[in-house]
Amino acid sequence: MKRIVILGGGVAGTLTANYLVPKIRGEIRDGNVEVTLITDRPYQVYEPGFLYLIFNRLGEAELKRDIRELLDPAVNIVIDRATKIEAENNRVVTENGVYDYDYLVIATGARVVPEEIPGLKEGGHWFYNFEGAVRLREALAKFTGGKVVVSVMGVPHKCPVAPMEVSFILHDFLKRRNLRDKSEILYTYPINKIFTMDPVVEMIQPMFDERGIQYKTFFNPLEVDAKNKKIITLEGEEESYDLLIAIPPHRGAKVVEDSGLGDKGGWVPTDRYTLKVEGYENMYALGDATNLPVSKAGSVAHFQAEVVAENLAAEIEGIEPTAMFNGKAFCFIETGWEEATYIWFDYYTPPQPVMPSKFVHFVKMAYNKAYWLTARGLL
Amino acid sequence: MEDVKADRVIDARGSYCPGPLMELIKAIKEEDVGKVIEVWSSDESSAKDIPEWVKKAGHELIGVFEADGYWRIVVKKTK
């Protein structure tokens, strides 16, 4: 019997399983193949929803689903924390067991490491995990005016456009609460422009200017002085704040690092087309876990899952795997409380944002509800 | 100057903007004052962006040298 182990229960792992199983259902039914998904938590979180949770527009219950509800019933679900991938022995060790595999899919995502910026945990907020988002929601609800700094403290990070989105929505949130004229918004970015992609910069920067959202580039925080509410940068600058919304540094999963499979950032070296882990014929990696020069975003994981599922099914059937990932990504960009644009791009096509509109925003709001159909492999 | 000996070489070839710059920034955080760091990048924009950052951050740009299909950007941490 062939064993396929998928490590990770986020969008990448779940979708890979749900796309794969229907392709090889007969083999599973006949006992020739077993698909096991290992995840360290019994539920999945719709992380893009954090952007709405902090402004109290979506609640916790809407952002969580039991993993069993999302996965095809033919998938074995193991709720356990993986501690080591023993690539040389083809097995995954968890806190409570050992799982041999013929094929492994690494879908372990990214994690935030606010501790890499001294003082950030004490002095800052973020919306890149549940705990942080809930805490930021409270801080925003109590905010009575002052200087808000939205600071990107490391690249890469999950959802590259989210820092711009949070700045735009914050602008409207403060306006709606009659606090905008008592407040400043400052957005900071580590490189010499406000975003990595020029076409996006060309659209967004004038929109920041129109709204009075200030920005600073080449801004790399070294530490946060929580007591005096200041950010100190590597470039020798200091910036004061009343509310700090940080995008903390990110790293790959601990299990990847502990298994010696990651690069310096803990990201898995992955072939940009085949999605095989470099140097391993029986291992695929996708989603935020990889070192690929593509956005760490759910849509990328979605498009990659289609490729990995197709290739795994081919390998099971004894066919040469030929599906290739072309770098495709799709991102909505909220540009206010009720307007949004979107970009799509791939390895060969640069992004071209469209004019922001209410329509695109409402499509995004609808997608926030419909996401669970995506996770089930239906949309 | 091209043969200056670096204390640390970062091979960021194959990584795209802003990868090489972010790797240099990480190295600057980690190294002691006076150390020489050399970044290898196959992304041409690094040859422009990295010197710009070095100037803003107040370190010393020793030089930008074109090698076989990539750029060597040599920086000294001065503070």
Short mmCIF file of C-alpha atoms in Angstrom, two decimals:
data_model
loop_
_atom_site.label_atom_id
_atom_site.label_comp_id
_atom_site.label_asym_id
_atom_site.label_seq_id
_atom_site.Cartn_x
_atom_site.Cartn_y
_atom_site.Cartn_z
CA MET A 1 0.00 0.00 0.00
CA LYS A 2 1.20 3.53 -0.84
CA ARG A 3 1.02 6.06 1.94
CA ILE A 4 0.62 9.76 1.25
CA VAL A 5 1.15 12.03 4.24
CA ILE A 6 0.12 15.68 4.08
CA LEU A 7 1.61 17.81 6.82
CA GLY A 8 -0.51 20.85 7.62
CA GLY A 9 -4.21 21.62 7.90
CA GLY A 10 -4.33 25.10 6.42
CA VAL A 11 -5.59 25.96 2.98
CA ALA A 12 -2.61 24.28 1.24
CA GLY A 13 -2.87 20.94 3.04
CA THR A 14 -6.65 20.76 3.08
CA LEU A 15 -7.05 21.61 -0.59
CA THR A 16 -4.33 19.19 -1.65
CA ALA A 17 -6.16 16.41 0.17
CA ASN A 18 -9.57 17.40 -1.18
CA TYR A 19 -8.34 17.65 -4.78
CA LEU A 20 -6.31 14.47 -4.54
CA VAL A 21 -8.83 12.07 -3.04
CA PRO A 22 -11.44 12.21 -5.83
CA LYS A 23 -8.70 11.47 -8.37
CA ILE A 24 -7.65 8.26 -6.61
CA ARG A 25 -10.84 7.26 -4.80
CA GLY A 26 -10.86 3.81 -6.34
CA GLU A 27 -7.31 3.12 -5.17
CA ILE A 28 -8.20 4.30 -1.66
CA ARG A 29 -11.35 2.17 -1.61
CA ASP A 30 -9.37 -0.87 -2.71
CA GLY A 31 -6.83 -0.33 0.05
CA ASN A 32 -3.96 0.43 -2.32
CA VAL A 33 -3.47 4.01 -1.13
CA GLU A 34 -3.91 5.79 2.18
CA VAL A 35 -4.06 9.56 2.52
CA THR A 36 -3.27 10.96 5.98
CA LEU A 37 -3.36 14.62 6.94
CA ILE A 38 -1.51 15.61 10.09
CA THR A 39 -2.38 18.94 11.68
CA ASP A 40 -1.59 20.33 15.10
CA ARG A 41 -5.04 21.85 15.64
CA PRO A 42 -8.52 20.42 15.20
CA TYR A 43 -9.78 23.44 13.30
CA GLN A 44 -8.79 25.58 10.35
CA VAL A 45 -8.61 29.36 10.49
CA TYR A 46 -9.51 31.63 7.58
CA GLU A 47 -6.61 33.99 8.16
CA PRO A 48 -7.62 36.70 5.64
CA GLY A 49 -10.57 37.28 7.97
CA PHE A 50 -8.29 38.79 10.63
CA LEU A 51 -8.27 42.03 8.63
CA TYR A 52 -12.04 42.25 9.23
CA LEU A 53 -12.00 40.86 12.75
CA ILE A 54 -9.86 43.74 14.02
CA PHE A 55 -12.50 46.23 12.86
CA ASN A 56 -15.26 44.03 14.30
CA ARG A 57 -16.70 43.19 10.89
CA LEU A 58 -16.29 39.41 11.19
CA GLY A 59 -16.38 37.38 14.40
CA GLU A 60 -14.23 34.53 15.65
CA ALA A 61 -16.89 31.93 14.91
CA GLU A 62 -16.95 32.90 11.23
CA LEU A 63 -13.22 32.36 10.88
CA LYS A 64 -12.94 28.82 12.28
CA ARG A 65 -14.18 25.45 11.07
CA ASP A 66 -13.63 21.97 12.39
CA ILE A 67 -11.06 20.33 10.13
CA ARG A 68 -13.26 17.20 9.94
CA GLU A 69 -16.03 19.23 8.34
CA LEU A 70 -13.69 20.41 5.61
CA LEU A 71 -11.89 17.22 4.61
CA ASP A 72 -13.11 14.45 2.35
CA PRO A 73 -14.20 11.56 4.60
CA ALA A 74 -11.65 9.28 2.91
CA VAL A 75 -8.77 11.26 4.47
CA ASN A 76 -7.30 9.98 7.73
CA ILE A 77 -7.06 12.91 10.09
CA VAL A 78 -4.39 13.00 12.76
CA ILE A 79 -4.50 15.87 15.24
CA ASP A 80 -0.96 15.89 16.55
CA ARG A 81 2.10 18.12 16.43
CA ALA A 82 4.80 16.97 14.03
CA THR A 83 8.23 17.35 15.59
CA LYS A 84 10.51 15.91 12.92
CA ILE A 85 10.48 14.99 9.27
CA GLU A 86 12.98 12.16 8.82
CA ALA A 87 13.44 12.46 5.08
CA GLU A 88 16.09 9.74 4.96
CA ASN A 89 13.71 7.27 6.62
CA ASN A 90 10.56 8.50 4.85
CA ARG A 91 8.68 9.15 8.04
CA VAL A 92 7.19 11.93 10.10
CA VAL A 93 7.54 11.86 13.87
CA THR A 94 4.84 13.54 15.93
CA GLU A 95 4.50 14.10 19.66
CA ASN A 96 2.45 10.91 19.89
CA GLY A 97 3.41 8.73 16.97
CA VAL A 98 5.37 7.93 13.85
CA TYR A 99 3.95 8.00 10.29
CA ASP A 100 5.74 6.33 7.39
CA TYR A 101 5.15 7.72 3.95
CA ASP A 102 5.85 7.00 0.30
CA TYR A 103 5.00 10.59 -0.61
CA LEU A 104 5.08 13.60 1.70
CA VAL A 105 3.43 16.98 1.15
CA ILE A 106 4.86 19.79 3.27
CA ALA A 107 2.14 22.38 3.84
CA THR A 108 3.31 23.68 7.17
CA GLY A 109 2.84 27.39 6.48
CA ALA A 110 4.61 30.36 8.00
CA ARG A 111 4.71 31.58 11.58
CA VAL A 112 5.12 35.04 13.02
CA VAL A 113 8.13 35.64 15.24
CA PRO A 114 7.49 38.99 16.96
CA GLU A 115 10.18 38.04 19.48
CA GLU A 116 12.80 38.79 16.81
CA ILE A 117 12.13 42.51 17.34
CA PRO A 118 12.92 43.28 21.00
CA GLY A 119 10.07 45.15 22.68
CA LEU A 120 7.51 44.38 19.98
CA LYS A 121 5.55 41.89 22.09
CA GLU A 122 5.23 44.44 24.87
CA GLY A 123 4.77 47.56 22.77
CA GLY A 124 3.01 46.51 19.58
CA HIS A 125 -0.01 44.84 18.06
CA TRP A 126 -0.47 42.62 15.02
CA PHE A 127 -3.28 40.80 13.25
CA TYR A 128 -1.38 37.81 11.91
CA ASN A 129 -2.76 35.30 14.40
CA PHE A 130 -5.95 34.95 16.44
CA GLU A 131 -4.57 36.16 19.73
CA GLY A 132 -2.97 39.22 18.17
CA ALA A 133 -6.06 40.09 16.13
CA VAL A 134 -8.39 39.90 19.14
CA ARG A 135 -6.04 42.10 21.16
CA LEU A 136 -5.80 44.63 18.31
CA ARG A 137 -9.61 44.71 17.99
CA GLU A 138 -9.77 45.80 21.63
CA ALA A 139 -7.07 48.42 21.12
CA LEU A 140 -8.80 49.87 18.05
CA ALA A 141 -12.15 49.97 19.83
CA LYS A 142 -10.57 51.99 22.66
CA PHE A 143 -8.50 54.25 20.39
CA THR A 144 -9.43 57.90 20.84
CA GLY A 145 -7.00 59.49 18.37
CA GLY A 146 -3.26 59.81 18.02
CA LYS A 147 -0.55 58.44 15.82
CA VAL A 148 -0.94 54.96 14.37
CA VAL A 149 2.10 53.38 12.78
CA VAL A 150 1.53 50.44 10.42
CA SER A 151 5.00 48.96 10.17
CA VAL A 152 6.17 46.09 7.99
CA MET A 153 9.00 44.61 10.00
CA GLY A 154 10.12 41.89 7.64
CA VAL A 155 9.74 40.47 4.16
CA PRO A 156 8.44 37.93 3.23
CA HIS A 157 5.25 37.93 5.24
CA LYS A 158 1.81 36.44 4.79
CA CYS A 159 -0.59 38.34 2.52
CA PRO A 160 1.81 40.95 1.11
CA VAL A 161 -0.94 43.50 0.45
CA ALA A 162 -2.50 43.35 3.94
CA PRO A 163 -0.42 46.23 5.40
CA MET A 164 -1.72 48.57 2.68
CA GLU A 165 -5.25 47.27 3.20
CA VAL A 166 -5.18 47.80 6.94
CA SER A 167 -3.98 51.38 6.39
CA PHE A 168 -6.85 52.14 4.02
CA ILE A 169 -9.53 50.52 6.17
CA LEU A 170 -8.11 52.22 9.26
CA HIS A 171 -8.41 55.58 7.52
CA ASP A 172 -12.12 55.00 6.92
CA PHE A 173 -12.65 53.41 10.34
CA LEU A 174 -11.25 56.54 12.01
CA LYS A 175 -13.33 58.80 9.74
CA ARG A 176 -16.49 56.91 10.62
CA ARG A 177 -15.70 57.37 14.31
CA ASN A 178 -14.88 61.07 13.89
CA LEU A 179 -11.29 60.43 14.90
CA ARG A 180 -9.47 60.90 11.61
CA ASP A 181 -8.72 64.59 12.16
CA LYS A 182 -7.28 63.73 15.55
CA SER A 183 -5.09 61.00 14.12
CA GLU A 184 -2.09 60.37 11.94
CA ILE A 185 -1.46 57.18 9.98
CA LEU A 186 2.11 56.32 9.06
CA TYR A 187 2.90 53.26 6.93
CA THR A 188 6.48 51.99 6.82
CA TYR A 189 8.14 49.51 4.48
CA PRO A 190 11.65 47.99 4.54
CA ILE A 191 12.72 48.71 0.95
CA ASN A 192 12.88 51.93 -1.09
CA LYS A 193 9.23 51.88 -2.19
CA ILE A 194 5.92 51.20 -0.47
CA PHE A 195 5.51 47.73 -2.02
CA THR A 196 7.58 45.27 -4.00
CA MET A 197 5.59 45.48 -7.26
CA ASP A 198 5.82 48.70 -9.26
CA PRO A 199 2.33 48.63 -10.87
CA VAL A 200 0.82 48.34 -7.39
CA VAL A 201 2.97 51.20 -6.09
CA GLU A 202 1.82 53.36 -9.01
CA MET A 203 -1.81 52.87 -8.05
CA ILE A 204 -1.59 52.83 -4.28
CA GLN A 205 0.87 55.64 -3.55
CA PRO A 206 -1.38 58.42 -4.96
CA MET A 207 -4.27 56.92 -2.98
CA PHE A 208 -2.19 57.16 0.20
CA ASP A 209 -1.45 60.79 -0.68
CA GLU A 210 -5.14 61.61 -1.27
CA ARG A 211 -6.06 60.19 2.12
CA GLY A 212 -3.20 61.77 4.00
CA ILE A 213 -1.70 58.37 4.83
CA GLN A 214 1.98 59.10 5.35
CA TYR A 215 4.70 56.63 4.49
CA LYS A 216 8.36 56.03 5.09
CA THR A 217 10.51 53.62 3.11
CA PHE A 218 13.87 51.99 3.86
CA PHE A 219 12.48 51.64 7.37
CA ASN A 220 13.76 48.54 9.18
CA PRO A 221 12.81 48.41 12.85
CA LEU A 222 15.55 47.17 15.12
CA GLU A 223 13.61 47.40 18.35
CA VAL A 224 10.52 48.83 19.94
CA ASP A 225 10.88 50.95 23.04
CA ALA A 226 7.57 49.96 24.61
CA LYS A 227 7.93 52.30 27.58
CA ASN A 228 8.45 55.43 25.52
CA LYS A 229 6.36 54.18 22.56
CA LYS A 230 9.08 54.54 19.97
CA ILE A 231 10.36 52.43 17.10
CA ILE A 232 14.12 52.51 16.58
CA THR A 233 15.38 51.57 13.13
CA LEU A 234 18.50 50.12 11.67
CA GLU A 235 18.79 53.26 9.55
CA GLY A 236 19.21 55.33 12.71
CA GLU A 237 15.72 56.80 12.83
CA GLU A 238 13.21 56.94 15.65
CA GLU A 239 9.48 57.07 15.20
CA SER A 240 7.00 57.64 18.00
CA TYR A 241 3.55 56.05 18.04
CA ASP A 242 0.40 55.85 20.09
CA LEU A 243 -0.75 52.60 18.48
CA LEU A 244 1.65 50.30 16.66
CA ILE A 245 0.20 47.84 14.15
CA ALA A 246 3.20 45.73 13.21
CA ILE A 247 3.61 43.10 10.57
CA PRO A 248 6.06 40.95 12.56
CA PRO A 249 8.93 39.04 10.97
CA HIS A 250 7.97 35.59 9.68
CA ARG A 251 9.78 32.26 9.55
CA GLY A 252 8.94 28.82 8.21
CA ALA A 253 7.51 26.14 10.48
CA LYS A 254 9.52 24.92 13.43
CA VAL A 255 9.26 21.30 12.29
CA VAL A 256 10.88 22.26 8.98
CA GLU A 257 13.72 24.03 10.76
CA ASP A 258 14.17 21.23 13.29
CA SER A 259 14.36 18.70 10.44
CA GLY A 260 17.11 20.60 8.62
CA LEU A 261 14.87 21.02 5.58
CA GLY A 262 14.62 24.81 5.55
CA ASP A 263 16.84 27.59 4.27
CA LYS A 264 18.01 30.41 6.53
CA GLY A 265 14.46 31.66 6.93
CA GLY A 266 13.05 28.20 7.54
CA TRP A 267 11.49 28.08 4.06
CA VAL A 268 11.58 24.81 2.13
CA PRO A 269 13.69 24.99 -1.06
CA THR A 270 11.14 24.08 -3.71
CA ASP A 271 11.20 23.73 -7.49
CA ARG A 272 9.22 26.69 -8.77
CA TYR A 273 7.43 24.66 -11.45
CA THR A 274 7.11 21.06 -10.20
CA LEU A 275 6.74 22.03 -6.51
CA LYS A 276 8.97 19.11 -5.54
CA VAL A 277 11.26 19.75 -2.59
CA GLU A 278 14.71 20.25 -4.07
CA GLY A 279 16.71 17.05 -3.82
CA TYR A 280 13.72 14.80 -3.03
CA GLU A 281 11.67 12.92 -5.58
CA ASN A 282 8.91 11.93 -3.15
CA MET A 283 8.33 15.25 -1.39
CA TYR A 284 6.26 18.21 -2.48
CA ALA A 285 6.01 21.59 -0.74
CA LEU A 286 3.43 24.30 -1.26
CA GLY A 287 1.77 27.33 0.26
CA ASP A 288 3.56 29.62 2.67
CA ALA A 289 6.08 26.90 3.58
CA THR A 290 8.13 27.26 0.37
CA ASN A 291 11.00 29.55 -0.52
CA LEU A 292 9.37 30.49 -3.85
CA PRO A 293 9.37 34.10 -5.06
CA VAL A 294 5.56 34.20 -5.00
CA SER A 295 3.14 35.73 -2.54
CA LYS A 296 2.50 33.93 0.71
CA ALA A 297 -1.25 33.99 0.14
CA GLY A 298 -4.15 31.55 0.21
CA SER A 299 -4.80 31.89 -3.50
CA VAL A 300 -1.25 30.78 -4.31
CA ALA A 301 -1.70 27.75 -2.05
CA HIS A 302 -4.99 27.06 -3.84
CA PHE A 303 -3.44 27.07 -7.33
CA GLN A 304 -0.45 25.06 -6.13
CA ALA A 305 -2.70 22.46 -4.49
CA GLU A 306 -4.25 21.73 -7.88
CA VAL A 307 -0.77 21.03 -9.27
CA VAL A 308 0.41 18.89 -6.36
CA ALA A 309 -2.82 16.86 -6.33
CA GLU A 310 -2.61 16.23 -10.06
CA ASN A 311 1.03 15.16 -9.86
CA LEU A 312 0.52 12.91 -6.84
CA ALA A 313 -2.43 11.23 -8.53
CA ALA A 314 -0.28 10.68 -11.63
CA GLU A 315 2.50 9.16 -9.54
CA ILE A 316 0.03 6.83 -7.85
CA GLU A 317 -1.31 5.76 -11.24
CA GLY A 318 2.23 5.20 -12.52
CA ILE A 319 2.08 8.12 -14.95
CA GLU A 320 4.83 10.70 -15.28
CA PRO A 321 3.74 13.83 -13.31
CA THR A 322 3.59 16.73 -15.75
CA ALA A 323 1.51 19.44 -14.05
CA MET A 324 3.46 22.66 -13.57
CA PHE A 325 2.84 25.68 -11.36
CA ASN A 326 3.12 28.94 -13.30
CA GLY A 327 3.37 31.30 -10.34
CA LYS A 328 -0.29 32.27 -10.41
CA ALA A 329 -1.63 34.48 -7.63
CA PHE A 330 -4.83 36.42 -7.12
CA CYS A 331 -5.23 39.03 -4.39
CA PHE A 332 -8.04 41.35 -3.49
CA ILE A 333 -6.80 44.68 -2.16
CA GLU A 334 -9.26 46.53 0.07
CA THR A 335 -8.74 50.24 -0.47
CA GLY A 336 -11.31 51.42 2.05
CA TRP A 337 -14.29 50.38 4.12
CA GLU A 338 -16.37 49.76 1.02
CA GLU A 339 -14.08 49.65 -2.00
CA ALA A 340 -11.43 47.32 -3.30
CA THR A 341 -9.32 46.44 -6.27
CA TYR A 342 -7.58 43.18 -7.15
CA ILE A 343 -4.46 41.95 -8.85
CA TRP A 344 -3.54 38.71 -10.52
CA PHE A 345 -0.12 37.81 -11.81
CA ASP A 346 2.13 34.87 -12.52
CA TYR A 347 5.77 34.20 -13.36
CA TYR A 348 5.27 35.74 -16.79
CA THR A 349 2.61 38.42 -16.27
CA PRO A 350 3.04 41.46 -14.03
CA PRO A 351 0.03 42.66 -12.02
CA GLN A 352 -2.27 45.36 -13.40
CA PRO A 353 -4.65 46.62 -10.72
CA VAL A 354 -8.08 47.82 -11.83
CA MET A 355 -9.76 50.98 -10.54
CA PRO A 356 -11.07 50.32 -7.02
CA SER A 357 -14.83 49.87 -6.78
CA LYS A 358 -17.61 48.92 -4.40
CA PHE A 359 -18.37 45.96 -6.60
CA VAL A 360 -14.96 44.36 -6.05
CA HIS A 361 -15.28 44.99 -2.32
CA PHE A 362 -18.63 43.22 -2.20
CA VAL A 363 -17.20 40.29 -4.16
CA LYS A 364 -14.46 40.05 -1.54
CA MET A 365 -17.01 40.18 1.29
CA ALA A 366 -18.96 37.40 -0.41
CA TYR A 367 -15.78 35.40 -0.85
CA ASN A 368 -15.06 35.75 2.88
CA LYS A 369 -18.24 33.73 3.45
CA ALA A 370 -17.70 31.39 0.52
CA TYR A 371 -14.11 30.50 1.45
CA TRP A 372 -15.24 27.34 3.23
CA LEU A 373 -16.45 26.01 -0.11
CA THR A 374 -12.93 26.57 -1.44
CA ALA A 375 -11.44 24.66 1.49
CA ARG A 376 -13.77 21.76 0.71
CA GLY A 377 -12.50 21.77 -2.86
CA LEU A 378 -15.81 22.94 -4.31
CA LEU A 379 -15.03 26.50 -5.39
CA MET B 1 39.01 47.39 -4.11
CA GLU B 2 37.55 44.51 -6.02
CA ASP B 3 39.75 42.04 -4.17
CA VAL B 4 38.75 43.26 -0.70
CA LYS B 5 38.23 40.30 1.58
CA ALA B 6 34.73 40.00 2.95
CA ASP B 7 34.06 38.69 6.44
CA ARG B 8 30.75 37.31 5.25
CA VAL B 9 29.47 36.46 1.81
CA ILE B 10 25.73 36.24 1.20
CA ASP B 11 24.90 34.30 -1.92
CA ALA B 12 21.45 35.65 -2.79
CA ARG B 13 21.63 34.68 -6.45
CA GLY B 14 18.30 33.43 -7.73
CA SER B 15 16.43 35.52 -5.17
CA TYR B 16 14.47 38.51 -6.41
CA CYS B 17 13.98 42.00 -5.04
CA PRO B 18 13.76 42.58 -2.11
CA GLY B 19 15.37 39.25 -1.12
CA PRO B 20 19.06 40.26 -1.49
CA LEU B 21 18.55 43.58 0.32
CA MET B 22 16.65 41.92 3.15
CA GLU B 23 19.44 39.38 3.55
CA LEU B 24 21.99 42.17 3.78
CA ILE B 25 19.86 43.97 6.36
CA LYS B 26 19.73 40.79 8.43
CA ALA B 27 23.51 40.39 8.20
CA ILE B 28 24.10 44.02 9.19
CA LYS B 29 21.99 43.41 12.30
CA GLU B 30 24.05 40.34 13.19
CA GLU B 31 27.62 41.42 12.43
CA ASP B 32 29.97 43.63 14.46
CA VAL B 33 31.01 47.14 13.45
CA GLY B 34 33.91 47.08 11.01
CA LYS B 35 32.93 43.83 9.32
CA VAL B 36 32.76 43.64 5.53
CA ILE B 37 29.74 41.95 4.00
CA GLU B 38 29.47 40.99 0.36
CA VAL B 39 26.11 40.28 -1.28
CA TRP B 40 25.86 38.32 -4.52
CA SER B 41 22.71 39.05 -6.46
CA SER B 42 21.57 38.05 -9.93
CA ASP B 43 18.79 40.66 -9.76
CA GLU B 44 20.05 43.83 -11.41
CA SER B 45 17.87 46.10 -9.28
CA SER B 46 19.95 45.06 -6.24
CA ALA B 47 22.94 46.87 -7.76
CA LYS B 48 20.94 50.09 -7.40
CA ASP B 49 18.71 49.46 -4.36
CA ILE B 50 21.40 48.11 -2.03
CA PRO B 51 23.79 51.09 -2.44
CA GLU B 52 20.81 53.41 -1.88
CA TRP B 53 19.98 51.65 1.37
CA VAL B 54 23.62 51.58 2.48
CA LYS B 55 23.79 55.35 1.99
CA LYS B 56 20.60 55.95 3.95
CA ALA B 57 21.68 53.64 6.77
CA GLY B 58 25.08 55.34 6.94
CA HIS B 59 27.33 52.36 6.19
CA GLU B 60 30.20 52.34 3.72
CA LEU B 61 29.75 51.07 0.19
CA ILE B 62 33.07 49.59 -0.80
CA GLY B 63 31.94 48.84 -4.31
CA VAL B 64 29.54 47.24 -6.78
CA PHE B 65 31.30 44.80 -9.07
CA GLU B 66 29.83 42.95 -12.02
CA ALA B 67 30.75 39.27 -12.07
CA ASP B 68 29.71 36.53 -14.46
CA GLY B 69 25.94 37.03 -14.60
CA TYR B 70 25.60 38.55 -11.16
CA TRP B 71 26.62 41.55 -9.06
CA ARG B 72 28.89 41.65 -6.02
CA ILE B 73 27.96 44.45 -3.68
CA VAL B 74 30.51 44.98 -0.91
CA VAL B 75 29.53 46.86 2.22
CA LYS B 76 31.33 47.74 5.45
CA LYS B 77 29.31 48.09 8.64
CA THR B 78 30.42 51.39 10.15
CA LYS B 79 28.15 51.87 13.15
#
